CSV table of C-alpha atoms in Angstrom, one decimal:
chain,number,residue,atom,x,y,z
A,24,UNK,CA,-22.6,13.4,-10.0
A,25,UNK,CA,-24.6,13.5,-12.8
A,26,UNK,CA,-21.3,14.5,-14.8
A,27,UNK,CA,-19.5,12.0,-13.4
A,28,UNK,CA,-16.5,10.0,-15.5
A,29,UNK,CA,-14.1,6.9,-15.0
A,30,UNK,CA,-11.7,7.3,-12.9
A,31,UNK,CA,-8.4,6.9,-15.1
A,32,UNK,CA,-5.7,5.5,-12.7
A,33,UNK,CA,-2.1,4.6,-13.2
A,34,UNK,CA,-0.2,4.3,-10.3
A,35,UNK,CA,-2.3,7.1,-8.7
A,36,UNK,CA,-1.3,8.9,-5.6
A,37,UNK,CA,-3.4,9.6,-3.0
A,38,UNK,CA,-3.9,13.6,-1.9
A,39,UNK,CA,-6.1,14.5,0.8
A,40,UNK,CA,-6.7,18.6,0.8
A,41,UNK,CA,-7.2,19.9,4.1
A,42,UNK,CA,-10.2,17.6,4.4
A,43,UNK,CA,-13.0,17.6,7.5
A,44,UNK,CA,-15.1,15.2,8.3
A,45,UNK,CA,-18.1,14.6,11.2
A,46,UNK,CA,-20.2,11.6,11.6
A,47,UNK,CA,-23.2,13.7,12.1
A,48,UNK,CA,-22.6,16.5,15.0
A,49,UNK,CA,-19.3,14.7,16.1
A,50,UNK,CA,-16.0,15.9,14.4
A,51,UNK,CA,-13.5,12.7,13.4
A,52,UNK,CA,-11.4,14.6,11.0
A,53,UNK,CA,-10.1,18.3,11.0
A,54,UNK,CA,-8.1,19.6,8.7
A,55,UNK,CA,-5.8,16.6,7.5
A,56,UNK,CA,-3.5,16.7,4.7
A,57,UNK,CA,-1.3,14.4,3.4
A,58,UNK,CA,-0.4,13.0,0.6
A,59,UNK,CA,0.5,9.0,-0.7
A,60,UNK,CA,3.2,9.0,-3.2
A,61,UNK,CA,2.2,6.5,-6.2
A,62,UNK,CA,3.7,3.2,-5.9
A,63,UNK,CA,5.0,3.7,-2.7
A,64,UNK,CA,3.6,2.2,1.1
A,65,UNK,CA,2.8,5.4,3.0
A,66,UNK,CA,1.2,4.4,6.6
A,67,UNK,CA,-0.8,6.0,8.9
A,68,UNK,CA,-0.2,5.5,12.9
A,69,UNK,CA,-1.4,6.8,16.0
A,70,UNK,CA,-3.7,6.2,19.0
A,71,UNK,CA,-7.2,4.7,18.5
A,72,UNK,CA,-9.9,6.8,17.4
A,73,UNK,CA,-7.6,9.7,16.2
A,74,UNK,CA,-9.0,9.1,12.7
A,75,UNK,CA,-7.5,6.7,10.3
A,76,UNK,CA,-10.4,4.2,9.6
A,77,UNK,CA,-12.8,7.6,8.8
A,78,UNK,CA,-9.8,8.2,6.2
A,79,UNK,CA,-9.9,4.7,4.5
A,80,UNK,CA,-13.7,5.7,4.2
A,81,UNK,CA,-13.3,8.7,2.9
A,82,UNK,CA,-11.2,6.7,0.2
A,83,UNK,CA,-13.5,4.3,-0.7
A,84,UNK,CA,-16.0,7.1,-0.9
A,85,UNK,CA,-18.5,5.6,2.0
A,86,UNK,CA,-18.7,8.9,2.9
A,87,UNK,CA,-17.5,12.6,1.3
A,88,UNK,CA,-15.8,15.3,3.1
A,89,UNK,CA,-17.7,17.8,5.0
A,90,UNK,CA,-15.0,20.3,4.0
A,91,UNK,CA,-12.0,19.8,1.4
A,92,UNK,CA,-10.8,17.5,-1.2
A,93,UNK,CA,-9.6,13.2,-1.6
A,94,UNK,CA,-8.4,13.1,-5.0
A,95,UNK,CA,-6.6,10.1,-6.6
A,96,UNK,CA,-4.3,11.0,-9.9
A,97,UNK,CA,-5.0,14.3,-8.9
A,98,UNK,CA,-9.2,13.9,-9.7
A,99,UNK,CA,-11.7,14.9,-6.9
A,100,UNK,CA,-13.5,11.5,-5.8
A,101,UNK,CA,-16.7,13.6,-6.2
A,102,UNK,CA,-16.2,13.7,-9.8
A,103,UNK,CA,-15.7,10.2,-10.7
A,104,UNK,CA,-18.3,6.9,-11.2
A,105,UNK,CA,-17.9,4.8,-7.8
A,106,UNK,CA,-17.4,1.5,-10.1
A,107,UNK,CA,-14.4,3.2,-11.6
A,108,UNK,CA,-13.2,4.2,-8.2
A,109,UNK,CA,-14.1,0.7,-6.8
A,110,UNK,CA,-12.2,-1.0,-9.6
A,111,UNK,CA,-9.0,1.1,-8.4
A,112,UNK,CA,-9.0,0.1,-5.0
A,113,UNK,CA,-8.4,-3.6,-3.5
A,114,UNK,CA,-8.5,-3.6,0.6
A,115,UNK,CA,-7.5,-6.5,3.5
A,116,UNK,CA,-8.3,-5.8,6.8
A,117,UNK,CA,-7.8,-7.2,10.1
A,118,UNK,CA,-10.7,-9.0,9.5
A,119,UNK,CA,-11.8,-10.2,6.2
A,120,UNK,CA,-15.1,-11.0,5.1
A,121,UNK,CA,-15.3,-14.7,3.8
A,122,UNK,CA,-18.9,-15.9,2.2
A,123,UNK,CA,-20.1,-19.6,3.3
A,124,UNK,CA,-19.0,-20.8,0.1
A,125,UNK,CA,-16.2,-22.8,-1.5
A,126,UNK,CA,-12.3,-21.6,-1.2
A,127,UNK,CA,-12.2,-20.9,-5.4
A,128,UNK,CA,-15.8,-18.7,-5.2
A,129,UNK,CA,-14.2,-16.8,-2.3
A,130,UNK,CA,-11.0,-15.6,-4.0
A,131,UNK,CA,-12.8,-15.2,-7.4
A,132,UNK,CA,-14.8,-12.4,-5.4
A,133,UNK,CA,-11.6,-10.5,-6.6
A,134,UNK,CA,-12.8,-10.5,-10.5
A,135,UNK,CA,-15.7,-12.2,-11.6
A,136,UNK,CA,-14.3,-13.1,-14.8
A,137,UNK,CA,-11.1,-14.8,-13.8
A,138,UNK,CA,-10.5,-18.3,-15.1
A,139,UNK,CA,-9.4,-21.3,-12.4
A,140,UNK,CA,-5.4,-21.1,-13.5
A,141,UNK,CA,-5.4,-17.2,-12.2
A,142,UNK,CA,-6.8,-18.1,-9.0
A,143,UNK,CA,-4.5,-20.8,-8.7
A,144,UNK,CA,-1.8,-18.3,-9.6
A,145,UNK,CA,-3.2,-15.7,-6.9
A,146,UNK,CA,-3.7,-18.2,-4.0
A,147,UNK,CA,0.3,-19.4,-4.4
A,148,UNK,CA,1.3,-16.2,-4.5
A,149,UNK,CA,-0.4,-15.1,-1.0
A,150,UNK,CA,1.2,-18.1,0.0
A,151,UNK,CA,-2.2,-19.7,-0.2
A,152,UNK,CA,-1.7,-22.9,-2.1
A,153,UNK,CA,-0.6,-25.3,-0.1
A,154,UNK,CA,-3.0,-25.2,2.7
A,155,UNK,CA,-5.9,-25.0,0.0
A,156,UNK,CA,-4.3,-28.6,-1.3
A,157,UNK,CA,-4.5,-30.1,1.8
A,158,UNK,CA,-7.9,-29.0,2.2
A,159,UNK,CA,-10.6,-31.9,2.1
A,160,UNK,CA,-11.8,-30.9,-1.0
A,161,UNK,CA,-9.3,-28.2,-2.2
A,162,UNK,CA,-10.6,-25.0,-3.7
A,163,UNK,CA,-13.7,-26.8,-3.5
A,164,UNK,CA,-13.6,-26.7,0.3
A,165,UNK,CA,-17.0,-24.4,1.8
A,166,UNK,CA,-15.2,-22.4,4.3
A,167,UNK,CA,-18.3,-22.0,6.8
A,168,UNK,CA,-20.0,-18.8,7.9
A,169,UNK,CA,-17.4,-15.6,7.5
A,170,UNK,CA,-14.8,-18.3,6.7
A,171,UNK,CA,-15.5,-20.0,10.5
A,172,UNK,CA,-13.9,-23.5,8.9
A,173,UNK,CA,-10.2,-21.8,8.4
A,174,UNK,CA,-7.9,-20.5,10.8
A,175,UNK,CA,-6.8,-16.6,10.7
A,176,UNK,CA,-4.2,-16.7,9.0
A,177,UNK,CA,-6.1,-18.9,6.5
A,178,UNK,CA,-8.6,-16.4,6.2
A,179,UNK,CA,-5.9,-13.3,5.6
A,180,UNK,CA,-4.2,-15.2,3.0
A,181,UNK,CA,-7.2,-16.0,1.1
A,182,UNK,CA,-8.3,-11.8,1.5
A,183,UNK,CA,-5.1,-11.7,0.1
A,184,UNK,CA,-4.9,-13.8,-3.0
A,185,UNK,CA,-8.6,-11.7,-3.7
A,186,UNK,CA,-6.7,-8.6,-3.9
A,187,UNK,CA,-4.1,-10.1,-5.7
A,188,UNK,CA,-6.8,-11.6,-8.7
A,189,UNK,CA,-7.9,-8.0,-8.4
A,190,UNK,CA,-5.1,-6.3,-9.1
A,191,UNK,CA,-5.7,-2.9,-8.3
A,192,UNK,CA,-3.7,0.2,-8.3
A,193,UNK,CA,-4.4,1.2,-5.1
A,194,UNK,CA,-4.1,-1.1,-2.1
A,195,UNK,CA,-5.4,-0.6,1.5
A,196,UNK,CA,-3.7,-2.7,4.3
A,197,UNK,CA,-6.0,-2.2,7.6
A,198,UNK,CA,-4.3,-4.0,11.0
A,199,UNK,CA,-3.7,-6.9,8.1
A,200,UNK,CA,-1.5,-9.2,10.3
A,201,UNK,CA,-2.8,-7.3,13.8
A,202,UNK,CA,-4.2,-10.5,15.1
A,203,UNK,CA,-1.5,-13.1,14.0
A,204,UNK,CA,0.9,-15.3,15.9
A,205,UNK,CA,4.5,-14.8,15.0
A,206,UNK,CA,5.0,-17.7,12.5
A,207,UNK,CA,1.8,-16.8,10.7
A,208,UNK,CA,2.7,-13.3,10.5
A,209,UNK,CA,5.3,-13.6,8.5
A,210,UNK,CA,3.9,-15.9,6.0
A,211,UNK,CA,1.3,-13.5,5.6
A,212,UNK,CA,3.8,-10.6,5.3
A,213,UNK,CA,5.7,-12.0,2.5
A,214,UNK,CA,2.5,-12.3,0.7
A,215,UNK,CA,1.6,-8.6,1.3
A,216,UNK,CA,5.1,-7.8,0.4
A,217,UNK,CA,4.0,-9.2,-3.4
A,218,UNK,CA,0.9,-7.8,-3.1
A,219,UNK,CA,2.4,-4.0,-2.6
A,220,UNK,CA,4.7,-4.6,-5.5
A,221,UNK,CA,4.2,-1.5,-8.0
A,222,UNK,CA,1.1,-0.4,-6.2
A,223,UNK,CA,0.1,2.4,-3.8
A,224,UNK,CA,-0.1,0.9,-0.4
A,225,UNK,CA,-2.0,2.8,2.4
A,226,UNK,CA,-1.4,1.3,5.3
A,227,UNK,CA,-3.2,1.5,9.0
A,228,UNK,CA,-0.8,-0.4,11.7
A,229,UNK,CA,-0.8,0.1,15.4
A,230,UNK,CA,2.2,-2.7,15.8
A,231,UNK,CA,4.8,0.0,14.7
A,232,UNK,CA,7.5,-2.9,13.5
A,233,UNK,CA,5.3,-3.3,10.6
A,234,UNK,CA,5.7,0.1,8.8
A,235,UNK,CA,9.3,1.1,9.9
A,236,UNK,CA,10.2,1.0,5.7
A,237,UNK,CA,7.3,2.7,4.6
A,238,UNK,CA,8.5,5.4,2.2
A,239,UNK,CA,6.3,8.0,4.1
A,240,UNK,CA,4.5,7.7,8.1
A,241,UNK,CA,1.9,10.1,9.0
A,242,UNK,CA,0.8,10.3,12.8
A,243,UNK,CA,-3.0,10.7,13.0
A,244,UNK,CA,-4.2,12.1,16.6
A,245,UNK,CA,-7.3,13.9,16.9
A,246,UNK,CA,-8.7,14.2,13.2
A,247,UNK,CA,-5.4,15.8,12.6
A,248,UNK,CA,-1.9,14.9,11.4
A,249,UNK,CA,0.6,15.7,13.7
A,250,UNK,CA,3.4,14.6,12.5
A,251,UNK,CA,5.1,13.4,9.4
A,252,UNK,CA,8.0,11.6,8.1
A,253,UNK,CA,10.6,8.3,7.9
A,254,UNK,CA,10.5,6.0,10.7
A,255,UNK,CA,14.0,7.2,11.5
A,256,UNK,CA,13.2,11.0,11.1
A,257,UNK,CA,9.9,10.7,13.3
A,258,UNK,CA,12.6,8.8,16.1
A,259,UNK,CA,15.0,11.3,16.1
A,260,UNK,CA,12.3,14.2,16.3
A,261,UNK,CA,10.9,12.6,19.3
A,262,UNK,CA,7.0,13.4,20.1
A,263,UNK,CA,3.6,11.0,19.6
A,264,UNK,CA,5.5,8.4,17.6
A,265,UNK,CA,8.5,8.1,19.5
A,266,UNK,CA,6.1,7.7,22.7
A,267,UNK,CA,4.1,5.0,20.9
A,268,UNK,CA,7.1,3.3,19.6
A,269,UNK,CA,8.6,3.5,23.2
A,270,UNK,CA,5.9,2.2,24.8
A,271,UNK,CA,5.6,-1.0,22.3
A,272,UNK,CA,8.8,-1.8,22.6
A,273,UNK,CA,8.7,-1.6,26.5
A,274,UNK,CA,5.4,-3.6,26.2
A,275,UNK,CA,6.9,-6.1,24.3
A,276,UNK,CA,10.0,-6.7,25.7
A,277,UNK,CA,8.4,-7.4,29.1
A,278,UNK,CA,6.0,-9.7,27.7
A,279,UNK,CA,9.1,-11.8,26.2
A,280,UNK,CA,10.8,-11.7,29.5
């Protein structure tokens, strides 16, 4: 908008109004509200398509809503300068983008302006350090075309140590440690477990072991939520997320047999 101002953000929730949504003639979200407490992990679960990714959009304002409100510290999206709203947001995904260039350019993405010692200080934190070290030419390493040089778990822990430099208000995890073997995994999930620290964390998992402590779990199905609560409330009620749960843990308990 013409009017538009900086987006002032704290710890800023997350509030989506009874918000729709179609990519063209094709509906993807109807009706959804929900709201992300600030500086607590809510997540959002459910079966594929039902709507989550269109809501991280909606976030990062790739797209507005064809009916109702996103607001973050309680200010329309519409309202606000997208380099403000940019600067509140830091994202890892499943899969990260990684430029063919050296290891330091590729975390410095995070802030332009940061000095060597704070990406030092934001690769050890994502438990990044080490492996950069051993590296042949350390944070001078190229990484090769979308990071093709490192292994996945290298590449999530450097998206990582970018949103760490970035420090943002507002974090969004998307499938972060979907495609990791076990060991990996959990390096990678004590770095995310820094990275959440004092932030608003909007998570997307499908691998419902992830998210069992998020503060708040919202089942997306259909462009709608469906259900909402604790991990343990959303078991005890039974429906979509006890199926899902149910049928990982069926799923993965044959597979270890």
């Amino acid at each position: 908008a013409e009017t538009a101002k900086r987006l002032e953000v704290d710890a800023g929730g997350i509030t989506f109004e009874d918000v729709q949504f179609k990519y063209g003639e094709v509906p993807a979200l109807n009706g959804v509200s929900f709201t992300a407490p600030p500086g607590q992990t809510t997540a959002l679960v459910g079966p594929s398509g039902g709507g989550k990714s269109t809501i991280f959009a909606l976030i990062e304002r790739f797209y507005d809503p064809t009916e109702g409100r996103v607001l973050i510290a309680d200010t329309d999206l519409r309202a606000v300068t997208f380099e403000s709203l940019r600067a509140a947001t830091a994202s890892v995904s499943q899969n990260p983008f990684l430029f063919d260039g050296s290891v330091e350019r590729n975390i410095g993405f995070g802030r332009l302006d940061a000095s060597m010692e704070e990406i030092i200080e934001a690769a050890k934190a994502a438990n990044a350090h080490d492996f950069i070290e051993a590296l042949p030419d350390g944070y001078q390493t190229r990484v090769g075309e979308d990071g093709a040089m490192l292994s996945g778990g290298q590449r999530q822990r450097l998206a990582i140590a970018r949103a760490m430099l970035r420090d943002a208000p507002i974090l969004l995890l998307d499938e972060a440690t979907a495609a990791l073997d076990a060991e990996t995994e959990n390096r990678v999930a004590e770095a995310l477990d820094r990275l959440k620290e004092g932030r608003t964390t909007l998570v997307i998992a499908h691998r419902l072991s992830t998210i069992r402590h998020a503060a708040m779990i919202h089942v997306i199905a259909e462009g709608t939520v469906v259900q909402s609560g604790s991990h343990a409330a959303l078991m005890e009620g039974g429906g979509l997320y006890r199926n899902l749960h149910d049928l990982q843990f069926n799923t993965e308990r044959g597979d270890a047999a």
